[in-house]
Amino acid sequence: MKGAIPLSTAFVSLLASILGSNATPLSARGPQTVNPYLDADQYVSPVYTDQVVAAAATIRANGNNALADKALLLAEVPTFLWIDRIAAVTSIGGYLLDARTKQAQSARKQVVNIEVYNLPDRDCSAKASSGELDISQAGLARYEAYIKAIGSQIESYPDVTIVIGLETDSVGNLVSNQSVPKCANAAEAHINGSAFAVAWLSQYANVSIYLDGAHAAWLGWPDNLGPTADILAEIVNRAKVINPAATVRGVATNVSNYNGLGTSTNFGYDELDYVRNLAPLLTARGLPAHFIVDQGRSGQQDYPRSGGDWCNNKQAGFGPRPSSITPDPLIDAIVWVKPGGQGDGTSDETAERFDEACGSETSLKPAPEAGAWFQEYFEQLLENANPPF
Ligand code: BGC
């Protein structure tokens, strides 16, 4: 750490290039005080576009031209790029270059949305998305190297606005799943890993970080709100120990879930209530109260659902489209973090990552591994889309 003395951008870049990406973090080049989504287009993930084009071709081959035409409209909807393993990190530079080109062509700012998702002992209370890093095998050190590698990809693109959604479900598990041994064992590593990510990545003035806020039906209950704000503050405070200028922009909610945003008729399942209730508790702890809310699969609200129905829910449909027009100034943008059509977890009971939630009555089956393309689920989301395509 080089201290909190303000440094000019040019000097910081020079220093960074001399020190290289293995240097200790420098001071943030600017606070995350601006809504990154204002006057901008969200970058359309080429990964998702390719998946959607292939899915539409399958639908057409099966003879449903009307649905195939609708499917193709999804190819233009921005979703997050999931950097869910070390091997995915090197793809980031290509996306940023592509966004830079689009920006030059359109004269519109592009926001590249990235989900950083690789904590050691990830998804500790479920099995479906357990990852490649293991705490008992130097997982935290490897995670820090992964974060630095992400920084190396980012540092050549100071002209491209980047949003980072950090480690979906990690705060949810820290707040409410400490009775699960894997989560209790992982707690320190999850707080420290997240703090490191915040400290390191908030060096870049073009990066806005949103911490995990799980969702309304998980952390939105009165007993969980205070502890959620406490954990979020702990992450940022530990980040400041590493880098005194570390900052976040806010909190991401409803990632990969199905709750509405001012639209749910199901008490406790609405993100608008949740963010309004959490905001003052964040402010009281000196944290910024800004949110992004995933609405990618939140089109259908009028069916009974429990908090445990997170896996390939059978009644879900695509929801309100990504936009910086939101129902409350607390919310920077509506986003689609989970690319709808990528699975939540396998229904194969013999698979190592089989989780009971994915074999339940409320889940569409048979389902592939988490992250893999799930054609039938994509078609379900499309048929149930609200607003429709
Ligand atoms: C999976 C990831 C995937 C993400 C987005 C998660 O459930 O574990 O591998 O990238 O969903 O589909």
Coordinates of C-alpha atoms and ligand atoms in Angstrom, one line a residue:
M1 CA 0.0 0.0 0.0
K2 CA 1.4 3.3 -1.1
G3 CA -0.8 5.5 1.2
A4 CA -3.8 7.6 0.5
I5 CA -2.0 10.6 -1.0
P6 CA -3.9 11.6 -4.2
L7 CA -1.9 10.6 -7.2
S8 CA -2.4 11.9 -10.7
T9 CA -3.9 9.3 -13.1
A10 CA -0.8 9.5 -15.4
F11 CA 1.5 9.0 -12.5
V12 CA -0.5 6.1 -11.2
S13 CA -0.5 4.4 -14.6
L14 CA 3.2 4.9 -14.9
L15 CA 3.7 3.5 -11.4
A16 CA 1.4 0.6 -12.1
S17 CA 3.3 -0.3 -15.3
I18 CA 6.6 -0.1 -13.4
L19 CA 5.4 -2.2 -10.5
G20 CA 3.4 -4.6 -12.6
S21 CA 0.3 -6.4 -11.4
N22 CA 2.1 -8.1 -8.5
A23 CA 2.6 -4.8 -6.7
T24 CA 0.5 -4.0 -3.6
P25 CA -2.7 -2.1 -4.5
L26 CA -2.4 1.6 -5.1
S27 CA -4.9 4.2 -3.9
A28 CA -8.2 4.2 -5.7
R29 CA -8.1 6.6 -8.6
G30 CA -11.4 8.1 -7.7
P31 CA -14.4 7.4 -5.5
Q32 CA -17.3 5.4 -6.9
T33 CA -19.7 8.3 -6.6
V34 CA -21.4 8.2 -9.9
N35 CA -24.1 5.8 -11.2
P36 CA -22.1 4.0 -13.9
Y37 CA -25.2 3.2 -15.9
L38 CA -26.3 6.8 -16.5
D39 CA -26.2 7.9 -20.2
A40 CA -24.8 4.5 -21.1
D41 CA -25.6 1.3 -22.9
Q42 CA -25.0 -2.0 -21.1
Y43 CA -22.6 -4.2 -23.1
V44 CA -24.3 -7.2 -24.8
S45 CA -22.4 -10.4 -23.8
P46 CA -21.2 -12.2 -27.0
V47 CA -21.2 -15.4 -25.0
Y48 CA -24.9 -15.1 -24.4
T49 CA -25.6 -13.8 -28.0
D50 CA -24.0 -17.0 -29.4
Q51 CA -26.0 -19.2 -27.0
V52 CA -29.2 -17.5 -28.0
V53 CA -28.6 -17.7 -31.7
A54 CA -27.9 -21.4 -31.4
A55 CA -31.1 -21.8 -29.2
A56 CA -33.2 -20.0 -31.8
A57 CA -31.9 -22.2 -34.5
T58 CA -32.9 -25.3 -32.5
I59 CA -36.4 -23.9 -32.0
R60 CA -36.6 -23.2 -35.7
A61 CA -35.4 -26.7 -36.6
N62 CA -38.2 -28.0 -34.4
G63 CA -40.7 -26.0 -36.5
N64 CA -41.7 -23.2 -34.2
N65 CA -40.7 -20.2 -36.3
A66 CA -42.7 -17.7 -34.2
L67 CA -40.9 -18.7 -31.0
A68 CA -37.6 -18.7 -32.9
D69 CA -38.1 -15.1 -34.0
K70 CA -38.8 -14.1 -30.4
A71 CA -35.8 -16.0 -29.2
L72 CA -33.5 -14.0 -31.4
L73 CA -34.6 -10.8 -29.6
L74 CA -32.8 -12.1 -26.6
A75 CA -29.5 -11.8 -28.5
E76 CA -29.6 -8.1 -27.9
V77 CA -30.3 -8.2 -24.2
P78 CA -27.3 -7.4 -22.0
T79 CA -26.3 -9.9 -19.4
F80 CA -23.3 -10.3 -17.1
L81 CA -20.1 -12.1 -18.2
W82 CA -19.5 -14.7 -15.5
I83 CA -15.8 -15.1 -14.7
D84 CA -16.5 -18.2 -12.7
R85 CA -13.1 -19.9 -13.0
I86 CA -9.4 -18.9 -13.4
A87 CA -9.4 -20.0 -17.0
A88 CA -12.1 -17.5 -17.9
V89 CA -10.1 -14.5 -16.8
T90 CA -8.1 -14.1 -20.0
S91 CA -11.3 -13.6 -22.0
I92 CA -11.9 -10.2 -20.3
G93 CA -9.6 -8.2 -22.4
G94 CA -11.3 -9.2 -25.6
Y95 CA -14.7 -8.1 -24.3
L96 CA -13.3 -4.8 -23.2
L97 CA -11.7 -4.2 -26.6
D98 CA -15.0 -5.1 -28.2
A99 CA -16.8 -2.6 -25.9
R100 CA -14.2 0.1 -26.7
T101 CA -14.8 -0.4 -30.4
K102 CA -18.6 -0.3 -30.0
Q103 CA -18.2 2.9 -27.9
A104 CA -16.2 4.5 -30.7
Q105 CA -18.7 3.5 -33.3
S106 CA -21.8 4.6 -31.4
A107 CA -20.4 7.5 -29.4
R108 CA -22.3 6.0 -26.5
K109 CA -20.7 4.9 -23.3
Q110 CA -20.7 1.1 -22.9
V111 CA -20.9 -0.5 -19.4
V112 CA -19.3 -4.0 -19.3
N113 CA -21.0 -6.0 -16.6
I114 CA -18.8 -8.7 -15.0
E115 CA -19.7 -11.2 -12.3
V116 CA -16.6 -12.2 -10.3
Y117 CA -17.4 -15.6 -8.9
N118 CA -14.7 -17.9 -7.7
L119 CA -14.3 -17.7 -3.9
P120 CA -12.7 -20.8 -2.4
D121 CA -15.4 -23.1 -1.0
R122 CA -17.9 -21.2 -3.1
D123 CA -21.7 -21.9 -2.7
C124 CA -21.0 -23.4 0.7
S125 CA -24.6 -24.1 1.6
A126 CA -25.6 -25.7 -1.7
K127 CA -23.8 -28.1 -3.9
A128 CA -24.9 -27.0 -7.4
S129 CA -22.3 -24.3 -8.0
S130 CA -19.3 -25.4 -5.9
G131 CA -16.2 -24.1 -7.6
E132 CA -12.6 -25.0 -8.4
L133 CA -10.9 -23.4 -5.4
D134 CA -10.6 -25.2 -2.1
I135 CA -9.7 -23.4 1.2
S136 CA -7.6 -26.4 2.3
Q137 CA -5.6 -26.2 -0.9
A138 CA -4.3 -22.6 -0.7
G139 CA -7.7 -21.5 -2.2
L140 CA -7.5 -18.0 -0.7
A141 CA -4.0 -17.3 -2.1
R142 CA -5.1 -18.6 -5.5
Y143 CA -8.2 -16.4 -5.3
E144 CA -6.0 -13.4 -4.7
A145 CA -4.0 -14.3 -7.7
Y146 CA -7.2 -14.6 -9.7
I147 CA -8.3 -11.1 -8.6
K148 CA -4.9 -9.7 -9.6
A149 CA -5.2 -11.4 -13.0
I150 CA -8.6 -9.7 -13.5
G151 CA -6.9 -6.4 -12.6
S152 CA -4.2 -7.0 -15.3
Q153 CA -7.0 -7.5 -17.9
I154 CA -8.7 -4.3 -16.8
E155 CA -5.8 -1.9 -16.5
S156 CA -5.4 -1.4 -20.3
Y157 CA -9.0 -0.2 -20.7
P158 CA -9.4 2.9 -18.5
D159 CA -11.8 4.3 -21.1
V160 CA -14.3 1.4 -20.7
T161 CA -16.8 1.6 -17.8
I162 CA -16.8 -1.7 -15.8
V163 CA -19.3 -3.0 -13.3
I164 CA -18.3 -5.8 -11.0
G165 CA -20.9 -7.9 -9.2
L166 CA -19.0 -9.6 -6.5
E167 CA -19.5 -13.2 -5.4
T168 CA -23.2 -13.9 -5.5
D169 CA -24.6 -15.6 -2.4
S170 CA -21.4 -15.1 -0.4
V171 CA -23.0 -12.5 1.9
G172 CA -26.2 -14.5 2.1
N173 CA -24.3 -17.5 3.4
L174 CA -22.2 -15.4 5.8
V175 CA -25.4 -14.0 7.3
S176 CA -27.7 -16.9 7.5
N177 CA -25.9 -20.2 6.9
Q178 CA -23.2 -20.3 9.6
S179 CA -24.8 -23.4 11.0
V180 CA -23.6 -25.2 7.8
P181 CA -20.1 -26.5 8.6
K182 CA -18.7 -25.7 5.2
C183 CA -20.0 -22.1 5.5
A184 CA -18.7 -21.6 9.1
N185 CA -15.3 -22.9 8.0
A186 CA -15.3 -20.6 5.0
A187 CA -16.4 -17.4 6.7
E188 CA -13.0 -15.8 7.3
A189 CA -11.8 -16.7 3.8
H190 CA -15.0 -15.3 2.3
I191 CA -14.8 -12.0 4.1
N192 CA -11.0 -11.7 3.4
G193 CA -11.3 -12.8 -0.2
S194 CA -14.1 -10.3 -0.8
A195 CA -12.2 -7.6 1.0
F196 CA -9.1 -8.3 -1.1
A197 CA -11.2 -8.1 -4.3
V198 CA -12.6 -4.7 -3.2
A199 CA -9.2 -3.4 -2.2
W200 CA -7.6 -4.5 -5.5
L201 CA -10.2 -3.8 -8.0
S202 CA -11.4 -0.4 -6.6
Q203 CA -8.0 0.9 -7.7
Y204 CA -9.4 1.4 -11.1
A205 CA -11.5 4.6 -11.5
N206 CA -13.5 3.0 -14.3
V207 CA -14.7 0.1 -12.0
S208 CA -17.8 0.2 -9.9
I209 CA -18.2 -2.7 -7.5
Y210 CA -21.5 -4.0 -6.1
L211 CA -21.3 -6.5 -3.2
D212 CA -23.6 -9.4 -2.8
G213 CA -27.0 -8.6 -1.1
A214 CA -28.6 -12.1 -1.9
H215 CA -32.3 -11.3 -2.2
A216 CA -35.4 -10.1 -0.4
A217 CA -36.7 -13.5 0.6
W218 CA -33.2 -14.4 2.0
L219 CA -31.8 -11.3 3.7
G220 CA -34.8 -9.0 3.6
W221 CA -36.4 -10.3 6.8
P222 CA -36.2 -8.0 9.8
D223 CA -33.8 -10.3 11.7
N224 CA -31.4 -10.4 8.8
L225 CA -31.2 -6.8 7.7
G226 CA -28.9 -5.6 10.5
P227 CA -26.5 -8.6 10.2
T228 CA -26.4 -8.1 6.4
A229 CA -25.4 -4.4 6.8
D230 CA -22.8 -5.5 9.4
I231 CA -21.2 -8.1 7.1
L232 CA -21.1 -5.7 4.2
A233 CA -19.4 -3.1 6.4
E234 CA -16.9 -5.7 7.6
I235 CA -15.9 -6.5 4.1
V236 CA -15.4 -2.8 3.2
N237 CA -13.6 -2.1 6.5
R238 CA -11.2 -5.0 5.9
A239 CA -10.7 -3.8 2.3
K240 CA -9.7 -0.4 3.7
V241 CA -7.0 -2.0 5.8
I242 CA -5.4 -3.3 2.6
N243 CA -6.1 -0.2 0.6
P244 CA -7.3 2.9 2.6
A245 CA -9.0 4.3 -0.5
A246 CA -11.0 1.1 -1.2
T247 CA -14.6 1.8 -2.0
V248 CA -17.7 0.1 -3.4
R249 CA -20.6 1.5 -5.4
G250 CA -23.3 -0.5 -3.7
V251 CA -25.0 -3.9 -3.5
A252 CA -26.4 -6.3 -6.1
T253 CA -29.6 -8.1 -5.2
N254 CA -31.8 -10.9 -6.6
V255 CA -29.0 -12.4 -8.6
S256 CA -30.2 -15.6 -10.2
N257 CA -33.4 -15.3 -8.3
Y258 CA -37.0 -14.6 -9.2
N259 CA -38.3 -11.8 -7.0
G260 CA -40.2 -8.8 -8.4
L261 CA -39.2 -5.1 -8.1
G262 CA -42.3 -3.4 -6.9
T263 CA -44.3 -6.1 -8.6
S264 CA -44.5 -9.0 -6.2
T265 CA -47.8 -9.9 -4.6
N266 CA -45.9 -12.4 -2.4
F267 CA -45.1 -10.7 1.0
G268 CA -41.3 -10.6 1.6
Y269 CA -40.5 -11.4 -2.0
D270 CA -40.1 -7.9 -3.3
E271 CA -36.7 -6.3 -4.0
L272 CA -38.0 -2.8 -3.8
D273 CA -39.1 -3.2 -0.2
Y274 CA -35.8 -4.9 0.6
V275 CA -33.5 -2.2 -0.8
R276 CA -35.6 0.5 0.9
N277 CA -35.3 -1.3 4.2
L278 CA -31.6 -2.0 3.8
A279 CA -30.5 1.4 2.6
P280 CA -30.7 3.3 5.9
L281 CA -28.8 0.6 7.7
L282 CA -26.0 0.9 5.1
T283 CA -25.9 4.6 5.4
A284 CA -25.7 4.3 9.2
R285 CA -22.6 2.2 8.7
G286 CA -21.0 4.7 6.3
L287 CA -21.7 2.5 3.3
P288 CA -23.1 3.8 0.0
A289 CA -26.7 2.9 -0.5
H290 CA -26.9 2.2 -4.2
F291 CA -28.2 -1.0 -5.8
I292 CA -28.5 -3.0 -8.9
V293 CA -31.3 -5.5 -9.1
D294 CA -31.4 -8.6 -11.3
Q295 CA -34.8 -8.9 -13.0
G296 CA -33.8 -11.4 -15.8
R297 CA -36.0 -14.2 -14.6
S298 CA -38.6 -12.2 -12.6
G299 CA -41.3 -11.8 -15.1
Q300 CA -43.9 -14.0 -13.3
Q301 CA -44.8 -13.1 -9.7
D302 CA -48.3 -14.5 -9.1
Y303 CA -47.3 -18.0 -8.1
P304 CA -46.4 -19.3 -4.6
R305 CA -42.7 -19.7 -4.1
S306 CA -40.5 -20.4 -1.2
G307 CA -36.9 -19.1 -0.6
G308 CA -35.7 -22.6 -1.3
D309 CA -37.1 -22.7 -4.8
W310 CA -33.9 -21.2 -6.4
C311 CA -33.1 -23.9 -8.9
N312 CA -34.5 -23.8 -12.4
N313 CA -37.9 -22.7 -11.1
K314 CA -40.6 -24.1 -13.3
Q315 CA -42.8 -21.1 -13.4
A316 CA -40.3 -18.3 -14.0
G317 CA -40.3 -16.1 -17.1
F318 CA -38.0 -13.5 -18.5
G319 CA -38.6 -10.2 -16.7
P320 CA -38.2 -6.4 -17.0
R321 CA -35.3 -5.5 -19.3
P322 CA -32.0 -4.0 -18.2
S323 CA -32.3 -0.2 -17.8
S324 CA -31.1 2.7 -15.9
I325 CA -34.7 3.8 -15.5
T326 CA -35.7 2.3 -12.1
P327 CA -38.5 2.7 -9.6
D328 CA -36.4 4.3 -7.0
P329 CA -33.2 6.5 -7.1
L330 CA -31.6 4.0 -4.7
I331 CA -31.4 1.6 -7.7
D332 CA -28.8 2.5 -10.2
A333 CA -30.1 0.0 -12.8
I334 CA -32.2 -3.0 -13.5
V335 CA -29.8 -5.7 -14.7
W336 CA -29.8 -9.3 -16.0
V337 CA -27.0 -10.9 -14.1
K338 CA -27.9 -14.5 -14.6
P339 CA -28.1 -15.2 -18.4
G340 CA -31.5 -16.8 -18.6
G341 CA -31.1 -20.2 -20.2
Q342 CA -27.9 -21.1 -18.4
G343 CA -28.8 -23.7 -15.8
D344 CA -28.8 -23.4 -12.0
G345 CA -27.8 -26.9 -11.2
T346 CA -28.0 -30.5 -12.3
S347 CA -31.0 -32.7 -11.5
D348 CA -28.9 -35.8 -11.9
E349 CA -28.9 -37.4 -8.5
T350 CA -25.6 -39.3 -9.1
A351 CA -23.7 -36.1 -10.1
E352 CA -21.1 -34.8 -7.6
R353 CA -22.8 -31.3 -7.6
F354 CA -26.3 -32.6 -7.3
D355 CA -28.3 -30.5 -4.9
E356 CA -31.7 -31.6 -3.7
A357 CA -33.2 -28.2 -4.6
C358 CA -32.5 -29.0 -8.2
G359 CA -34.4 -32.3 -8.0
S360 CA -37.5 -30.8 -6.3
E361 CA -41.0 -30.6 -7.6
T362 CA -40.6 -26.9 -8.3
S363 CA -37.6 -27.4 -10.6
L364 CA -37.7 -28.1 -14.4
K365 CA -36.1 -31.5 -15.1
P366 CA -34.0 -33.1 -16.4
A367 CA -31.5 -30.2 -15.9
P368 CA -27.8 -29.9 -16.8
E369 CA -24.9 -28.7 -14.6
A370 CA -25.0 -25.1 -13.3
G371 CA -23.9 -22.7 -16.0
A372 CA -24.5 -25.1 -18.9
W373 CA -27.1 -24.3 -21.5
F374 CA -30.5 -25.5 -20.7
Q375 CA -32.6 -25.3 -23.8
E376 CA -35.9 -26.3 -22.3
Y377 CA -35.5 -23.8 -19.6
F378 CA -34.7 -21.0 -22.1
E379 CA -37.9 -21.8 -23.9
Q380 CA -39.9 -21.8 -20.7
L381 CA -38.5 -18.4 -19.8
L382 CA -39.4 -17.1 -23.2
E383 CA -42.9 -18.5 -23.2
N384 CA -43.5 -17.0 -19.7
A385 CA -41.7 -13.7 -20.4
N386 CA -43.4 -10.6 -18.9
P387 CA -43.2 -8.1 -20.5
P388 CA -43.5 -10.6 -23.4
F389 CA -41.1 -10.6 -26.3
Ligands
BGC1 C1 -22.8 -21.3 -12.2 C2 -21.7 -20.6 -13.0 C3 -22.4 -19.8 -14.1 C4 -23.5 -18.9 -13.6 C5 -24.2 -18.2 -14.7 C6 -23.8 -20.3 -11.7 O1 -24.8 -21.0 -11.1 O2 -22.2 -22.0 -11.1 O3 -20.8 -21.5 -13.5 O4 -21.4 -19.1 -14.8 O5 -24.4 -19.6 -12.8 O6 -24.9 -19.0 -15.5

